[in-house]
Tab-separated table of C-alpha atoms in Angstrom:
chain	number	residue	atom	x	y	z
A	1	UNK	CA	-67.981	-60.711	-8.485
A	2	UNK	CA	-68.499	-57.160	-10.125
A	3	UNK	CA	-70.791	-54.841	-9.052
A	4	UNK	CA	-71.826	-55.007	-12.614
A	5	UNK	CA	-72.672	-58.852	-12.284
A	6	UNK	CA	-74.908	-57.842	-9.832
A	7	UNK	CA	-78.614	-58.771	-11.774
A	8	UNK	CA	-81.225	-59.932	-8.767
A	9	UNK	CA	-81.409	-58.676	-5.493
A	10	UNK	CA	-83.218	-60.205	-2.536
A	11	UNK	CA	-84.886	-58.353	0.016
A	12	UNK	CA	-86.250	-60.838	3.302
A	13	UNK	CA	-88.873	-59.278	5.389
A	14	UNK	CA	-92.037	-57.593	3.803
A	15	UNK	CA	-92.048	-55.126	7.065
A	16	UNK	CA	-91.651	-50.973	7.301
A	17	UNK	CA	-87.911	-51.108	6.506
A	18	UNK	CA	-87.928	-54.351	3.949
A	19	UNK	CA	-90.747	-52.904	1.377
A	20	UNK	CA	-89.024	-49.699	0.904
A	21	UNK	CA	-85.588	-51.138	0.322
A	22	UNK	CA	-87.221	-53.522	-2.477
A	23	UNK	CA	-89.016	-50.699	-3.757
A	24	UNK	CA	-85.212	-49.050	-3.684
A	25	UNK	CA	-83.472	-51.938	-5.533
A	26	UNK	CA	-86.252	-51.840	-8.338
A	27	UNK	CA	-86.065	-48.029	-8.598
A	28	UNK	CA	-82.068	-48.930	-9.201
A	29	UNK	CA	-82.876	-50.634	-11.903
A	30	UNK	CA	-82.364	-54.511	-10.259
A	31	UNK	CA	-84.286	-57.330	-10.886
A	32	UNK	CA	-85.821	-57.454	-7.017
A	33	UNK	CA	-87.563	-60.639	-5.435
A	34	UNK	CA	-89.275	-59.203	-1.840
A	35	UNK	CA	-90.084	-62.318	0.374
A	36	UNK	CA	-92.336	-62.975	3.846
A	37	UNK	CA	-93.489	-65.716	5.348
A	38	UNK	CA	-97.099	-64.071	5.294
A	39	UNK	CA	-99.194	-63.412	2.624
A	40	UNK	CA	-100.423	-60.535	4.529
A	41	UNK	CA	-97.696	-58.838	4.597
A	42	UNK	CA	-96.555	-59.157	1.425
A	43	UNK	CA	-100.076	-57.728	0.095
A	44	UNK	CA	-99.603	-55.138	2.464
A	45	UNK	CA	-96.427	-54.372	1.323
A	46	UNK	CA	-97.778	-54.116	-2.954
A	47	UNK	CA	-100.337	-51.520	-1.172
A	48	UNK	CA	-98.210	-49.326	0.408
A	49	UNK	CA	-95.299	-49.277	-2.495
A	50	UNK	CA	-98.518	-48.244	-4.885
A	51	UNK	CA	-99.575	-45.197	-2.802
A	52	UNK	CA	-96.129	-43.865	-1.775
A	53	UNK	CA	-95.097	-44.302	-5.621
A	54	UNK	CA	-98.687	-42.573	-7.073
A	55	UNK	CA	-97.061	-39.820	-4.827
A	56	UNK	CA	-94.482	-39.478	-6.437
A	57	UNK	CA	-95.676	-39.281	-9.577
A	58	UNK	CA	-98.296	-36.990	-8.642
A	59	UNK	CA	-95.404	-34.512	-7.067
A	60	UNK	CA	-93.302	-35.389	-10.229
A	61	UNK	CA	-90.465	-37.269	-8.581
A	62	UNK	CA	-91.407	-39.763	-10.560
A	63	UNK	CA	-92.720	-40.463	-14.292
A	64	UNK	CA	-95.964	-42.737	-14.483
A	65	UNK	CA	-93.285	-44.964	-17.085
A	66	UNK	CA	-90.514	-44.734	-14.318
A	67	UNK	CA	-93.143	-46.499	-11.596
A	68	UNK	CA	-94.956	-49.124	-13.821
A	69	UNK	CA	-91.046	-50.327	-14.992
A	70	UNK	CA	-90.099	-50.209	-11.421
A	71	UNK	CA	-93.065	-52.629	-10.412
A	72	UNK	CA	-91.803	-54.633	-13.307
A	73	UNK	CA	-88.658	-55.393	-12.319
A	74	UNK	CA	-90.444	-56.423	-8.670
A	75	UNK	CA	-91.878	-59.397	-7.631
A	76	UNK	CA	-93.402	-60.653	-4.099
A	77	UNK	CA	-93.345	-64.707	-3.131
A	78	UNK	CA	-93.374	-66.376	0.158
A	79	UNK	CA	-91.115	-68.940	-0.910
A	80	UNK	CA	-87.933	-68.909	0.620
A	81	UNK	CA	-86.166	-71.206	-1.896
A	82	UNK	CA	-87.598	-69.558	-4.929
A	83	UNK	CA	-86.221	-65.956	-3.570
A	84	UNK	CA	-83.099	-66.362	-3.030
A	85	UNK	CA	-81.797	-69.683	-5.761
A	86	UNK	CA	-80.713	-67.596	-7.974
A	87	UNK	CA	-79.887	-64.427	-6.612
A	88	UNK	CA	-76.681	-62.418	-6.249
A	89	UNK	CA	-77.018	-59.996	-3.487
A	90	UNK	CA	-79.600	-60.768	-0.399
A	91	UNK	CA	-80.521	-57.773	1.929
A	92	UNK	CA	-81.896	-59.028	5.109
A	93	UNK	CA	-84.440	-57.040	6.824
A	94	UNK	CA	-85.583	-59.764	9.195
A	95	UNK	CA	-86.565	-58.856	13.283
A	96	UNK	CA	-84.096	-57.347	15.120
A	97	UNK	CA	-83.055	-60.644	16.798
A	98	UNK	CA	-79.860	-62.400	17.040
A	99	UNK	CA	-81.193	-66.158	16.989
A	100	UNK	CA	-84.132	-65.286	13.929
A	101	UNK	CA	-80.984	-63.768	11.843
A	102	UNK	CA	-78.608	-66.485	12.784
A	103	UNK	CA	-81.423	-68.985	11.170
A	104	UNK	CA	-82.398	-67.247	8.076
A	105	UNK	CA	-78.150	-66.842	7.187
A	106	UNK	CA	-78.026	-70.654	7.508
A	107	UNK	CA	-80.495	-71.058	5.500
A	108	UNK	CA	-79.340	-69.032	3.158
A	109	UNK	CA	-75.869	-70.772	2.801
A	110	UNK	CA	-78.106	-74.071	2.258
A	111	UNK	CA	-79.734	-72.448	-0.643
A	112	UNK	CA	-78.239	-69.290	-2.342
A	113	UNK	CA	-75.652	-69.860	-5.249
A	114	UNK	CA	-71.621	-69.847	-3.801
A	115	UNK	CA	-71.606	-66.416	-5.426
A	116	UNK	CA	-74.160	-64.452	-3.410
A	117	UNK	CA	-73.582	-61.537	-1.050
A	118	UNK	CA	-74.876	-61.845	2.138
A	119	UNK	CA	-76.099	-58.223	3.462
A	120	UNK	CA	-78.076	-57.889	7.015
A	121	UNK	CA	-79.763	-54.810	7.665
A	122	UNK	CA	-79.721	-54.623	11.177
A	123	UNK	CA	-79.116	-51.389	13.327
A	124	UNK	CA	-76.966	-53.108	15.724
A	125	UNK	CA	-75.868	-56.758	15.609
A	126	UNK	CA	-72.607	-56.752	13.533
A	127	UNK	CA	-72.473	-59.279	11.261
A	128	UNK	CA	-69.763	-61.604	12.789
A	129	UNK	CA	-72.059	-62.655	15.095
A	130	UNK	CA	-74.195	-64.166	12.284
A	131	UNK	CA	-71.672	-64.859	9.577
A	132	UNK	CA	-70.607	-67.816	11.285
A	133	UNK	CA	-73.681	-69.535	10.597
A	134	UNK	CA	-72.475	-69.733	6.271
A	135	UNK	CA	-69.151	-70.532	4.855
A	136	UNK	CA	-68.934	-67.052	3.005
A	137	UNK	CA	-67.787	-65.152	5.948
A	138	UNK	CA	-65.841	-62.713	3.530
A	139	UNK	CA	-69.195	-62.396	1.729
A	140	UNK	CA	-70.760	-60.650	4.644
A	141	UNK	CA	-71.624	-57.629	5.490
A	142	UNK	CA	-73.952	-55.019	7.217
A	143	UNK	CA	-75.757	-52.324	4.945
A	144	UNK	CA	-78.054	-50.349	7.468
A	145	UNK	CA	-80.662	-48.428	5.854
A	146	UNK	CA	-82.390	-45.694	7.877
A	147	UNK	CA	-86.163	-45.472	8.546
A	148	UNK	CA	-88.008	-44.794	5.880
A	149	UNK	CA	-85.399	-45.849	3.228
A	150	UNK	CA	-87.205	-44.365	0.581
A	151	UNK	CA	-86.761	-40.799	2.124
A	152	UNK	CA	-83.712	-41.219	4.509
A	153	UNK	CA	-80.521	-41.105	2.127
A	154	UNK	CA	-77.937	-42.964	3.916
A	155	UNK	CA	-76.665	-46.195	4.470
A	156	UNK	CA	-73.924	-47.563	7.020
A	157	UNK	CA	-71.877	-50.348	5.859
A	158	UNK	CA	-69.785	-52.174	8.259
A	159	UNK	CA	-66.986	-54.976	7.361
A	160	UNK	CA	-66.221	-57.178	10.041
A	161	UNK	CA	-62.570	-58.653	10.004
A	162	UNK	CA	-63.657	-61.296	7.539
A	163	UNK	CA	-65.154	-59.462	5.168
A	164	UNK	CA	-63.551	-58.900	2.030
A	165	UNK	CA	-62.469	-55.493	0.870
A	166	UNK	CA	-64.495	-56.804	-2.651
A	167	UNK	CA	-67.359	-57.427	-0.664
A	168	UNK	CA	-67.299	-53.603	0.931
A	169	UNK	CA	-66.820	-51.872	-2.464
A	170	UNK	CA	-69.538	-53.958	-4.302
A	171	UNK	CA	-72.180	-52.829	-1.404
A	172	UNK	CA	-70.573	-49.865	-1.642
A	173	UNK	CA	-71.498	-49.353	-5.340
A	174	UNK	CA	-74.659	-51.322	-4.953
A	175	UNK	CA	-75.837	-48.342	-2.983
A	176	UNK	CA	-74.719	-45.804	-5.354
A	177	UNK	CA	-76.987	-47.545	-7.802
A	178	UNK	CA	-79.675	-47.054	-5.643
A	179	UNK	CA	-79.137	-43.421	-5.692
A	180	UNK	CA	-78.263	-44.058	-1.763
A	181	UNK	CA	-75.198	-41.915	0.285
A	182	UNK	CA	-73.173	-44.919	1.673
A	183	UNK	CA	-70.662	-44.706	4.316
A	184	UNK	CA	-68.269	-47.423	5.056
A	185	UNK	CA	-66.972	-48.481	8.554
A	186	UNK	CA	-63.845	-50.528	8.351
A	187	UNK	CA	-64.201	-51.476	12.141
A	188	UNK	CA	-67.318	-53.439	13.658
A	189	UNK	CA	-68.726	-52.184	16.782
A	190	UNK	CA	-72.513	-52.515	17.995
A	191	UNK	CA	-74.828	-49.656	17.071
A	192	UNK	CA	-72.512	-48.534	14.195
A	193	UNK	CA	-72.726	-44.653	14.156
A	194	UNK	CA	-75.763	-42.531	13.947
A	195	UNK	CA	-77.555	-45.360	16.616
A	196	UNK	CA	-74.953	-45.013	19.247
A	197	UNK	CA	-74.932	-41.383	19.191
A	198	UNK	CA	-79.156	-41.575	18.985
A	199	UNK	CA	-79.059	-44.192	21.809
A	200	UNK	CA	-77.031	-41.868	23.682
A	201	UNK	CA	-79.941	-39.068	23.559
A	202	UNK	CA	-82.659	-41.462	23.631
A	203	UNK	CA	-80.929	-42.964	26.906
A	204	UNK	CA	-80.848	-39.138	28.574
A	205	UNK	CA	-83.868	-38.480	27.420
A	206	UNK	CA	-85.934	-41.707	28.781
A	207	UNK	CA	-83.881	-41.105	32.269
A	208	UNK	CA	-84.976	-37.373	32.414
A	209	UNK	CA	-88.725	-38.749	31.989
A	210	UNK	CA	-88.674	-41.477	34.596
A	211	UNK	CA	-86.913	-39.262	37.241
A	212	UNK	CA	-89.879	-37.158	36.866
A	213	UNK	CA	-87.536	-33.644	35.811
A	214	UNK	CA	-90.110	-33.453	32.815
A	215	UNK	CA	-92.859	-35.086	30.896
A	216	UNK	CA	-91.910	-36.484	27.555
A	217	UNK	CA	-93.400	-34.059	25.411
A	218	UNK	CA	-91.884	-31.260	26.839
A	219	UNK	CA	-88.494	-33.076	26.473
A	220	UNK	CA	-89.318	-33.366	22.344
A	221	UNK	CA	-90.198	-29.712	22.468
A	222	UNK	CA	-86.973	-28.958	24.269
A	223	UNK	CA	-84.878	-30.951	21.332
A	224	UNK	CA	-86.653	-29.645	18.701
A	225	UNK	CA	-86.894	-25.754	19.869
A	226	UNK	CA	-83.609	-25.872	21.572
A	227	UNK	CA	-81.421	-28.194	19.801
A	228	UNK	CA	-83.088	-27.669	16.431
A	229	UNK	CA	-84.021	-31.809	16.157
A	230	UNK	CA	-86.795	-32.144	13.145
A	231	UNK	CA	-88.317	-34.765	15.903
A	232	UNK	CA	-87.605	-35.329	19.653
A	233	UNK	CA	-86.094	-38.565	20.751
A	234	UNK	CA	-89.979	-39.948	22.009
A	235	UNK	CA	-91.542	-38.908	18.647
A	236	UNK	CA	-88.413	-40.714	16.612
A	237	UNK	CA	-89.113	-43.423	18.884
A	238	UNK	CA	-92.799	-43.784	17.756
A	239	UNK	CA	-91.203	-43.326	14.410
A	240	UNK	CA	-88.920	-45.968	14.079
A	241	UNK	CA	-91.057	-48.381	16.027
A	242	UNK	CA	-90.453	-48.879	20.202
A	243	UNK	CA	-89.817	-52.536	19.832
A	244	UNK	CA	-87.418	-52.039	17.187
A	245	UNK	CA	-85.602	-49.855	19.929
A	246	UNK	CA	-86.468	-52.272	22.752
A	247	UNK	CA	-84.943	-55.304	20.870
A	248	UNK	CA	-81.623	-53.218	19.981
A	249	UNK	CA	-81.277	-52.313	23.923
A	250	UNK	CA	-82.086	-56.477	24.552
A	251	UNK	CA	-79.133	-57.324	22.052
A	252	UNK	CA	-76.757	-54.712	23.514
A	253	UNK	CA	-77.639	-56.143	27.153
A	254	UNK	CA	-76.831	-59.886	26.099
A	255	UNK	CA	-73.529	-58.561	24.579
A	256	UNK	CA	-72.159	-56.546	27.631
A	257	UNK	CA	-74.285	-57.534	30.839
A	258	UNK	CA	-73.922	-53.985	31.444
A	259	UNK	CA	-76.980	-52.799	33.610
A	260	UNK	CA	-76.397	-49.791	31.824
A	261	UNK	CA	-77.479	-51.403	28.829
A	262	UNK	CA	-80.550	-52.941	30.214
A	263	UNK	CA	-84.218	-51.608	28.110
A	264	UNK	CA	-85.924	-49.200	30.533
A	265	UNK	CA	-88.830	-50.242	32.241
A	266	UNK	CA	-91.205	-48.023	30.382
A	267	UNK	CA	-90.637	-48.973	27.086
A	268	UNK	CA	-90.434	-52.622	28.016
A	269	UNK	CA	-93.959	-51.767	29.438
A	270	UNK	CA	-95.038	-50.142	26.071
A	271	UNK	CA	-93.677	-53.780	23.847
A	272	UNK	CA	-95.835	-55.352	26.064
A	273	UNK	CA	-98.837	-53.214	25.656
A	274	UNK	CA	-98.117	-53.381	22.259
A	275	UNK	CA	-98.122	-49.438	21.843
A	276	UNK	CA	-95.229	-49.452	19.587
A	277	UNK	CA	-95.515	-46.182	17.655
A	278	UNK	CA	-96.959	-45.420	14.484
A	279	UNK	CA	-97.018	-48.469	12.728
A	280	UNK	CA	-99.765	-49.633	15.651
A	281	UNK	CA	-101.387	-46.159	16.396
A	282	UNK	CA	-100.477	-45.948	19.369
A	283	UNK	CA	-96.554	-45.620	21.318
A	284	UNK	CA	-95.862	-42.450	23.314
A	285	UNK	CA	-98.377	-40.490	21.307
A	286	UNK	CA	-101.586	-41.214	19.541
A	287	UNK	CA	-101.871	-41.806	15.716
A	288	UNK	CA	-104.466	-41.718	12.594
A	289	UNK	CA	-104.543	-44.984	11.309
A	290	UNK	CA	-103.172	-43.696	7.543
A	291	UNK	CA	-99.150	-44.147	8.496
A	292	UNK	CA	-96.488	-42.134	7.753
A	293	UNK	CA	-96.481	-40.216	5.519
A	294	UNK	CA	-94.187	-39.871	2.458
């Protein structure tokens, strides 16, 4: 398959990284299907696509013509089946865990045409470990937006020793057409790029805190007015979502036993306060309840 033959994609997962990537694919120019299990969060979804893209047009990145084709060429279902039948390329942007991916790729092989592209989204599992739940293997790869994909222009794509160098280049170009910088990785390892060197900070700077050498916010300030950061590591935790960063530390844990790996004890106690950063109003700062904005 040509990147040209490429007519629907398939986005799974209505959450903060799935919506943008469908809003993405439709800006491309792609017939895009976005689909959830909940109705919720699929509405939610429509709402937040319509006031970051009345933005837009309001700051003229965007024609009024330009958004109303876009939402067009976009369409929300909870059916799993009717997503992904006829599709050609399938973006996953499920939970960060192993054993949820590893179902939704099986079912995909059930019910996607022979054709179809298999592309998981995740920040650190590489894709061989959920590749062998389809036949495709050479159809699979990772293509790791950034958070928020509709500002963050970037996108890691990793081949695993399966996939196909046709597969690579047709992500590759998939990404061009969606006006996104893609970078490819011929090599799998967990974390990719930009997340082992942030996980690197992030694991300094969450040691620093819990020896007590300095309160978190001072640590931010320190990044930021020292090291020139836009955000510290605690704010681009609250950012991105602390369980997203608490399941990636889980994964890495399973994969080497390394205690080194292990999720420190005070963000496992935020997950399970549910403070999780912006998206809940709460994580290692406090929030307004309108989001980030775009």
């Amino acid at each position: 398959m040509k990147a040209e033959d490429v007519q629907q994609i398939t986005v799974l997962g209505a959450g903060q990284m799935g919506h943008q990537i469908a809003m993405l694919c439709a800006l491309g120019g792609f017939e895009t299907v976005i689909q959830d299990v909940q109705e919720l969060a699929l509405s939610k979804a429509e709402s937040k696509l319509n006031a970051i893209m009345d933005k837009w047009v309001t700051k003229g990145k965007l024609s009024a013509d330009q958004k109303e084709a876009a939402f067009q060429r976009l369409r929300f279902t909870t059916s799993f089946e009717d997503a992904v039948r006829n599709t050609d390329f399938v973006i996953e942007a499920v939970v960060e865990k192993l054993d949820v991916k590893r179902e939704v790729f099986a079912k995909l092989e059930q019910l996607a045409p022979e054709h179809t592209i298999f592309a998981t989204n995740s920040s650190t599992i590489v894709n061989s470990l959920i590749a062998s739940e389809t036949n495709r293997a050479d159809k699979v790869v990772n293509m790791h937006f950034f958070f928020p994909p509709l500002v963050m222009d970037c996108v890691e794509v990793v081949m695993s020793d399966q996939t196909s160098e046709e597969t690579a280049q047709l992500t590759m170009e998939v990404c061009k057409r969606i006006n996104r910088t893609a970078v490819l990785l011929n090599k799998e390892i967990s974390g990719f790029i930009a997340n082992r060197i942030l996980g690197a900070l992030q694991k300094e700077a969450v040691y620093l805190y819990e020896q007590g050498i300095a309160d978190y916010k001072d640590i931010d300030i320190i990044c930021r007015k020292a090291l020139n950061h836009p955000i510290g590591p605690f704010e681009l935790m609250d950012l991105s979502g602390i369980d997203v960063g608490y399941y990636v530390m889980e994964q890495r844990y399973k994969e080497t036993g390394d205690p080194e790996d292990k999720p420190f004890a005070c963000i496992e106690e935020k997950v399970k306060q549910g403070h999780l950063g912006r998206k809940t109003g709460k994580g290692w700062y406090n929030y307004e309840t309108e989001g980030v904005k775009l």
